[in-house]
Every structure is written in structure tokens, then in C-alpha cells.
Amino acid sequence: MRILLRAFAFLDLLSLVFMTMQLWVIINNYSAITLPSDKVQSILMFPMYVLVLVGAYGLFLQKKLGFISYYIQFPFRLYLWVFSVGFISLLLEGFTDYNDNWLPILLKICFAVEFVRLCLTVRAHQVLGHNHIYGAGK
């Protein structure tokens, strides 16, 4: 479980890199955003950034804070499209393939992987909580 949680923490750190770039664009272009829904998404990206940072730290150290932070972030991850493996959607740009044929498929993969991660995180939380209660794993 330790390796799995650290892998999740690494994926969150990778997400933070891309979120930093998004936040920079939001800061520089916030006045140009006209739709209220886009403004809400832009504003929510800032607390989401903090939640992902706290979650990555907590998961890396296997602290309860990491699990709680991930559970709080999960619905916002889906709303804001902050996926654990969201970087795969950037593969199209890497291959200079800008047509829209692959993007819907890659986004569906990102959604599916996020739900798998949720299941694995809940399972890891159960196992670590069980070990903590009965003193196993020391």
C-alpha cells in the first residue's frame, strides 16, 4: 500500500505542475473571462490547488489528512477536470495531432482512472485503518 499511496502522491505532484500553469493563465486573463461558470471554475482552482498539495503531502506520509483531503477533492476533480492521469490528454499535443478524435476517448480514460483511484484509496484507507486499530504492520 505504501508504494501505491506514494504513486498517487507523485501523480498529484505532476497535476500540481500543470495546475500551476493553469493558475498562471487564470491570474493573467481573469478580467477577460465573461461567463459566470468559467469565473466560478477559475476561482475554485485556487483552493483546489491547496487541497491537492495537502493531499499529496498526506498520502506520501500515509497520514489521515491525505485521505480526507482526497475525499474532499474528488467531486471537485471531476468538475474542474483535475485528473490524476490528466497529462495523457496532452499526448495529442506531443504528437502534434490536434484533431478532436482522440480527446473524448482520453477524457473517458481519465474519468475511469479517477474512479479506480478512488476505489484504491478507500481500500488503502481501510487497510491502514485496520492495521492501526489492531497494531498490525509494525
mmCIF file with all atom_site columns, C-alpha atoms in Angstrom:
data_model
loop_
_atom_site.group_PDB
_atom_site.id
_atom_site.type_symbol
_atom_site.label_atom_id
_atom_site.label_alt_id
_atom_site.label_comp_id
_atom_site.label_asym_id
_atom_site.label_entity_id
_atom_site.label_seq_id
_atom_site.pdbx_PDB_ins_code
_atom_site.Cartn_x
_atom_site.Cartn_y
_atom_site.Cartn_z
_atom_site.occupancy
_atom_site.B_iso_or_equiv
_atom_site.pdbx_formal_charge
_atom_site.auth_seq_id
_atom_site.auth_comp_id
_atom_site.auth_asym_id
_atom_site.auth_atom_id
_atom_site.pdbx_PDB_model_num
ATOM 1   C CA . MET A 1 1   ? 0.000   0.000  0.000   1.00 0.00 ? 1   MET A CA 1
ATOM 2   C CA . ARG A 1 2   ? 2.877   2.349  0.709   1.00 0.00 ? 2   ARG A CA 1
ATOM 3   C CA . ILE A 1 3   ? 4.059   2.255  -2.902  1.00 0.00 ? 3   ILE A CA 1
ATOM 4   C CA . LEU A 1 4   ? 0.518   2.787  -4.185  1.00 0.00 ? 4   LEU A CA 1
ATOM 5   C CA . LEU A 1 5   ? -0.034  5.832  -1.981  1.00 0.00 ? 5   LEU A CA 1
ATOM 6   C CA . ARG A 1 6   ? 3.315   7.304  -2.939  1.00 0.00 ? 6   ARG A CA 1
ATOM 7   C CA . ALA A 1 7   ? 2.472   6.763  -6.607  1.00 0.00 ? 7   ALA A CA 1
ATOM 8   C CA . PHE A 1 8   ? -0.767  8.687  -6.032  1.00 0.00 ? 8   PHE A CA 1
ATOM 9   C CA . ALA A 1 9   ? 1.210   11.444 -4.316  1.00 0.00 ? 9   ALA A CA 1
ATOM 10  C CA . PHE A 1 10  ? 3.587   11.585 -7.303  1.00 0.00 ? 10  PHE A CA 1
ATOM 11  C CA . LEU A 1 11  ? 0.625   11.840 -9.718  1.00 0.00 ? 11  LEU A CA 1
ATOM 12  C CA . ASP A 1 12  ? -0.754  14.675 -7.598  1.00 0.00 ? 12  ASP A CA 1
ATOM 13  C CA . LEU A 1 13  ? 2.581   16.479 -7.757  1.00 0.00 ? 13  LEU A CA 1
ATOM 14  C CA . LEU A 1 14  ? 2.514   16.090 -11.526 1.00 0.00 ? 14  LEU A CA 1
ATOM 15  C CA . SER A 1 15  ? -1.009  17.521 -11.517 1.00 0.00 ? 15  SER A CA 1
ATOM 16  C CA . LEU A 1 16  ? 0.253   20.460 -9.470  1.00 0.00 ? 16  LEU A CA 1
ATOM 17  C CA . VAL A 1 17  ? 2.764   21.296 -12.188 1.00 0.00 ? 17  VAL A CA 1
ATOM 18  C CA . PHE A 1 18  ? 0.011   21.543 -14.780 1.00 0.00 ? 18  PHE A CA 1
ATOM 19  C CA . MET A 1 19  ? -2.304  23.334 -12.353 1.00 0.00 ? 19  MET A CA 1
ATOM 20  C CA . THR A 1 20  ? 0.410   25.935 -11.753 1.00 0.00 ? 20  THR A CA 1
ATOM 21  C CA . MET A 1 21  ? 0.444   26.692 -15.471 1.00 0.00 ? 21  MET A CA 1
ATOM 22  C CA . GLN A 1 22  ? -3.364  26.927 -15.488 1.00 0.00 ? 22  GLN A CA 1
ATOM 23  C CA . LEU A 1 23  ? -3.396  29.225 -12.476 1.00 0.00 ? 23  LEU A CA 1
ATOM 24  C CA . TRP A 1 24  ? -0.863  31.496 -14.129 1.00 0.00 ? 24  TRP A CA 1
ATOM 25  C CA . VAL A 1 25  ? -3.134  31.813 -17.167 1.00 0.00 ? 25  VAL A CA 1
ATOM 26  C CA . ILE A 1 26  ? -6.143  32.444 -14.913 1.00 0.00 ? 26  ILE A CA 1
ATOM 27  C CA . ILE A 1 27  ? -4.320  35.169 -12.989 1.00 0.00 ? 27  ILE A CA 1
ATOM 28  C CA . ASN A 1 28  ? -3.216  36.914 -16.168 1.00 0.00 ? 28  ASN A CA 1
ATOM 29  C CA . ASN A 1 29  ? -6.545  36.609 -18.013 1.00 0.00 ? 29  ASN A CA 1
ATOM 30  C CA . TYR A 1 30  ? -9.204  36.714 -15.293 1.00 0.00 ? 30  TYR A CA 1
ATOM 31  C CA . SER A 1 31  ? -10.635 40.006 -16.491 1.00 0.00 ? 31  SER A CA 1
ATOM 32  C CA . ALA A 1 32  ? -11.255 38.503 -19.940 1.00 0.00 ? 32  ALA A CA 1
ATOM 33  C CA . ILE A 1 33  ? -13.460 35.716 -18.531 1.00 0.00 ? 33  ILE A CA 1
ATOM 34  C CA . THR A 1 34  ? -17.092 36.606 -19.148 1.00 0.00 ? 34  THR A CA 1
ATOM 35  C CA . LEU A 1 35  ? -19.169 33.507 -18.355 1.00 0.00 ? 35  LEU A CA 1
ATOM 36  C CA . PRO A 1 36  ? -20.134 33.148 -14.681 1.00 0.00 ? 36  PRO A CA 1
ATOM 37  C CA . SER A 1 37  ? -19.493 29.384 -14.774 1.00 0.00 ? 37  SER A CA 1
ATOM 38  C CA . ASP A 1 38  ? -15.963 29.979 -16.056 1.00 0.00 ? 38  ASP A CA 1
ATOM 39  C CA . LYS A 1 39  ? -15.387 32.524 -13.289 1.00 0.00 ? 39  LYS A CA 1
ATOM 40  C CA . VAL A 1 40  ? -16.542 30.003 -10.669 1.00 0.00 ? 40  VAL A CA 1
ATOM 41  C CA . GLN A 1 41  ? -14.238 27.342 -12.120 1.00 0.00 ? 41  GLN A CA 1
ATOM 42  C CA . SER A 1 42  ? -11.360 29.796 -12.139 1.00 0.00 ? 42  SER A CA 1
ATOM 43  C CA . ILE A 1 43  ? -11.909 30.777 -8.523  1.00 0.00 ? 43  ILE A CA 1
ATOM 44  C CA . LEU A 1 44  ? -12.272 27.136 -7.409  1.00 0.00 ? 44  LEU A CA 1
ATOM 45  C CA . MET A 1 45  ? -8.907  26.262 -8.936  1.00 0.00 ? 45  MET A CA 1
ATOM 46  C CA . PHE A 1 46  ? -7.072  28.118 -6.155  1.00 0.00 ? 46  PHE A CA 1
ATOM 47  C CA . PRO A 1 47  ? -8.446  26.152 -3.172  1.00 0.00 ? 47  PRO A CA 1
ATOM 48  C CA . MET A 1 48  ? -8.218  23.005 -5.291  1.00 0.00 ? 48  MET A CA 1
ATOM 49  C CA . TYR A 1 49  ? -4.505  23.660 -5.735  1.00 0.00 ? 49  TYR A CA 1
ATOM 50  C CA . VAL A 1 50  ? -4.076  23.813 -1.962  1.00 0.00 ? 50  VAL A CA 1
ATOM 51  C CA . LEU A 1 51  ? -6.161  20.658 -1.453  1.00 0.00 ? 51  LEU A CA 1
ATOM 52  C CA . VAL A 1 52  ? -4.103  18.710 -3.998  1.00 0.00 ? 52  VAL A CA 1
ATOM 53  C CA . LEU A 1 53  ? -0.872  19.912 -2.361  1.00 0.00 ? 53  LEU A CA 1
ATOM 54  C CA . VAL A 1 54  ? -2.063  18.939 1.124   1.00 0.00 ? 54  VAL A CA 1
ATOM 55  C CA . GLY A 1 55  ? -3.388  15.627 -0.205  1.00 0.00 ? 55  GLY A CA 1
ATOM 56  C CA . ALA A 1 56  ? -0.112  14.753 -1.917  1.00 0.00 ? 56  ALA A CA 1
ATOM 57  C CA . TYR A 1 57  ? 1.813   15.513 1.262   1.00 0.00 ? 57  TYR A CA 1
ATOM 58  C CA . GLY A 1 58  ? -0.604  13.476 3.386   1.00 0.00 ? 58  GLY A CA 1
ATOM 59  C CA . LEU A 1 59  ? -0.683  10.495 1.049   1.00 0.00 ? 59  LEU A CA 1
ATOM 60  C CA . PHE A 1 60  ? 3.092   10.439 0.756   1.00 0.00 ? 60  PHE A CA 1
ATOM 61  C CA . LEU A 1 61  ? 3.378   10.246 4.549   1.00 0.00 ? 61  LEU A CA 1
ATOM 62  C CA . GLN A 1 62  ? 0.296   7.981  4.810   1.00 0.00 ? 62  GLN A CA 1
ATOM 63  C CA . LYS A 1 63  ? -1.486  10.408 7.097   1.00 0.00 ? 63  LYS A CA 1
ATOM 64  C CA . LYS A 1 64  ? -5.237  10.622 7.580   1.00 0.00 ? 64  LYS A CA 1
ATOM 65  C CA . LEU A 1 65  ? -5.063  14.190 6.285   1.00 0.00 ? 65  LEU A CA 1
ATOM 66  C CA . GLY A 1 66  ? -4.103  12.871 2.836   1.00 0.00 ? 66  GLY A CA 1
ATOM 67  C CA . PHE A 1 67  ? -7.125  10.596 2.657   1.00 0.00 ? 67  PHE A CA 1
ATOM 68  C CA . ILE A 1 68  ? -9.557  13.224 3.926   1.00 0.00 ? 68  ILE A CA 1
ATOM 69  C CA . SER A 1 69  ? -8.153  15.787 1.511   1.00 0.00 ? 69  SER A CA 1
ATOM 70  C CA . TYR A 1 70  ? -8.594  13.379 -1.416  1.00 0.00 ? 70  TYR A CA 1
ATOM 71  C CA . TYR A 1 71  ? -12.174 12.596 -0.421  1.00 0.00 ? 71  TYR A CA 1
ATOM 72  C CA . ILE A 1 72  ? -12.950 16.317 -0.330  1.00 0.00 ? 72  ILE A CA 1
ATOM 73  C CA . GLN A 1 73  ? -11.220 16.946 -3.660  1.00 0.00 ? 73  GLN A CA 1
ATOM 74  C CA . PHE A 1 74  ? -12.821 14.068 -5.543  1.00 0.00 ? 74  PHE A CA 1
ATOM 75  C CA . PRO A 1 75  ? -16.053 15.791 -6.690  1.00 0.00 ? 75  PRO A CA 1
ATOM 76  C CA . PHE A 1 76  ? -14.119 18.968 -7.487  1.00 0.00 ? 76  PHE A CA 1
ATOM 77  C CA . ARG A 1 77  ? -11.614 16.943 -9.525  1.00 0.00 ? 77  ARG A CA 1
ATOM 78  C CA . LEU A 1 78  ? -14.456 15.818 -11.758 1.00 0.00 ? 78  LEU A CA 1
ATOM 79  C CA . TYR A 1 79  ? -15.953 19.303 -12.008 1.00 0.00 ? 79  TYR A CA 1
ATOM 80  C CA . LEU A 1 80  ? -12.647 21.074 -12.658 1.00 0.00 ? 80  LEU A CA 1
ATOM 81  C CA . TRP A 1 81  ? -11.113 18.277 -14.745 1.00 0.00 ? 81  TRP A CA 1
ATOM 82  C CA . VAL A 1 82  ? -8.121  17.865 -12.448 1.00 0.00 ? 82  VAL A CA 1
ATOM 83  C CA . PHE A 1 83  ? -7.370  14.212 -13.092 1.00 0.00 ? 83  PHE A CA 1
ATOM 84  C CA . SER A 1 84  ? -4.647  12.025 -11.655 1.00 0.00 ? 84  SER A CA 1
ATOM 85  C CA . VAL A 1 85  ? -3.644  10.970 -15.159 1.00 0.00 ? 85  VAL A CA 1
ATOM 86  C CA . GLY A 1 86  ? -4.889  14.085 -16.938 1.00 0.00 ? 86  GLY A CA 1
ATOM 87  C CA . PHE A 1 87  ? -1.495  14.523 -18.518 1.00 0.00 ? 87  PHE A CA 1
ATOM 88  C CA . ILE A 1 88  ? -2.383  11.800 -21.038 1.00 0.00 ? 88  ILE A CA 1
ATOM 89  C CA . SER A 1 89  ? -4.696  14.292 -22.718 1.00 0.00 ? 89  SER A CA 1
ATOM 90  C CA . LEU A 1 90  ? -1.574  16.316 -23.526 1.00 0.00 ? 90  LEU A CA 1
ATOM 91  C CA . LEU A 1 91  ? -0.143  13.415 -25.533 1.00 0.00 ? 91  LEU A CA 1
ATOM 92  C CA . LEU A 1 92  ? -2.019  14.694 -28.560 1.00 0.00 ? 92  LEU A CA 1
ATOM 93  C CA . GLU A 1 93  ? -0.021  17.900 -28.488 1.00 0.00 ? 93  GLU A CA 1
ATOM 94  C CA . GLY A 1 94  ? 3.183   15.932 -28.092 1.00 0.00 ? 94  GLY A CA 1
ATOM 95  C CA . PHE A 1 95  ? 2.423   14.012 -31.248 1.00 0.00 ? 95  PHE A CA 1
ATOM 96  C CA . THR A 1 96  ? 1.206   17.189 -32.987 1.00 0.00 ? 96  THR A CA 1
ATOM 97  C CA . ASP A 1 97  ? -2.161  15.528 -33.562 1.00 0.00 ? 97  ASP A CA 1
ATOM 98  C CA . TYR A 1 98  ? -4.672  18.315 -32.992 1.00 0.00 ? 98  TYR A CA 1
ATOM 99  C CA . ASN A 1 99  ? -7.787  16.662 -34.357 1.00 0.00 ? 99  ASN A CA 1
ATOM 100 C CA . ASP A 1 100 ? -10.602 16.066 -31.905 1.00 0.00 ? 100 ASP A CA 1
ATOM 101 C CA . ASN A 1 101 ? -10.958 12.329 -32.487 1.00 0.00 ? 101 ASN A CA 1
ATOM 102 C CA . TRP A 1 102 ? -8.847  11.159 -29.541 1.00 0.00 ? 102 TRP A CA 1
ATOM 103 C CA . LEU A 1 103 ? -9.698  13.759 -26.903 1.00 0.00 ? 103 LEU A CA 1
ATOM 104 C CA . PRO A 1 104 ? -13.111 12.301 -25.911 1.00 0.00 ? 104 PRO A CA 1
ATOM 105 C CA . ILE A 1 105 ? -11.552 8.849  -25.561 1.00 0.00 ? 105 ILE A CA 1
ATOM 106 C CA . LEU A 1 106 ? -8.684  10.156 -23.435 1.00 0.00 ? 106 LEU A CA 1
ATOM 107 C CA . LEU A 1 107 ? -11.083 12.094 -21.199 1.00 0.00 ? 107 LEU A CA 1
ATOM 108 C CA . LYS A 1 108 ? -13.163 8.953  -20.647 1.00 0.00 ? 108 LYS A CA 1
ATOM 109 C CA . ILE A 1 109 ? -9.976  7.127  -19.676 1.00 0.00 ? 109 ILE A CA 1
ATOM 110 C CA . CYS A 1 110 ? -9.133  9.938  -17.246 1.00 0.00 ? 110 CYS A CA 1
ATOM 111 C CA . PHE A 1 111 ? -12.596 9.697  -15.653 1.00 0.00 ? 111 PHE A CA 1
ATOM 112 C CA . ALA A 1 112 ? -12.353 5.905  -15.352 1.00 0.00 ? 112 ALA A CA 1
ATOM 113 C CA . VAL A 1 113 ? -8.879  6.040  -13.829 1.00 0.00 ? 113 VAL A CA 1
ATOM 114 C CA . GLU A 1 114 ? -10.042 8.640  -11.309 1.00 0.00 ? 114 GLU A CA 1
ATOM 115 C CA . PHE A 1 115 ? -12.811 6.294  -10.118 1.00 0.00 ? 115 PHE A CA 1
ATOM 116 C CA . VAL A 1 116 ? -10.331 3.409  -9.921  1.00 0.00 ? 116 VAL A CA 1
ATOM 117 C CA . ARG A 1 117 ? -8.065  5.635  -7.864  1.00 0.00 ? 117 ARG A CA 1
ATOM 118 C CA . LEU A 1 118 ? -10.962 6.449  -5.544  1.00 0.00 ? 118 LEU A CA 1
ATOM 119 C CA . CYS A 1 119 ? -11.637 2.743  -5.008  1.00 0.00 ? 119 CYS A CA 1
ATOM 120 C CA . LEU A 1 120 ? -7.961  2.007  -4.365  1.00 0.00 ? 120 LEU A CA 1
ATOM 121 C CA . THR A 1 121 ? -7.666  4.955  -1.984  1.00 0.00 ? 121 THR A CA 1
ATOM 122 C CA . VAL A 1 122 ? -10.683 3.799  0.014   1.00 0.00 ? 122 VAL A CA 1
ATOM 123 C CA . ARG A 1 123 ? -9.216  0.284  0.150   1.00 0.00 ? 123 ARG A CA 1
ATOM 124 C CA . ALA A 1 124 ? -5.820  1.594  1.283   1.00 0.00 ? 124 ALA A CA 1
ATOM 125 C CA . HIS A 1 125 ? -7.518  3.733  3.916   1.00 0.00 ? 125 HIS A CA 1
ATOM 126 C CA . GLN A 1 126 ? -9.391  0.675  5.187   1.00 0.00 ? 126 GLN A CA 1
ATOM 127 C CA . VAL A 1 127 ? -6.245  -1.456 5.315   1.00 0.00 ? 127 VAL A CA 1
ATOM 128 C CA . LEU A 1 128 ? -4.189  1.218  7.050   1.00 0.00 ? 128 LEU A CA 1
ATOM 129 C CA . GLY A 1 129 ? -7.015  1.962  9.475   1.00 0.00 ? 129 GLY A CA 1
ATOM 130 C CA . HIS A 1 130 ? -7.395  -1.752 10.226  1.00 0.00 ? 130 HIS A CA 1
ATOM 131 C CA . ASN A 1 131 ? -3.645  -2.123 10.836  1.00 0.00 ? 131 ASN A CA 1
ATOM 132 C CA . HIS A 1 132 ? -3.654  0.921  13.089  1.00 0.00 ? 132 HIS A CA 1
ATOM 133 C CA . ILE A 1 133 ? -6.560  -0.362 15.180  1.00 0.00 ? 133 ILE A CA 1
ATOM 134 C CA . TYR A 1 134 ? -5.138  -3.823 15.792  1.00 0.00 ? 134 TYR A CA 1
ATOM 135 C CA . GLY A 1 135 ? -1.492  -2.836 15.928  1.00 0.00 ? 135 GLY A CA 1
ATOM 136 C CA . ALA A 1 136 ? -0.545  -4.937 12.887  1.00 0.00 ? 136 ALA A CA 1
ATOM 137 C CA . GLY A 1 137 ? 2.082   -3.864 10.428  1.00 0.00 ? 137 GLY A CA 1
ATOM 138 C CA . LYS A 1 138 ? 4.650   -2.699 12.969  1.00 0.00 ? 138 LYS A CA 1
#
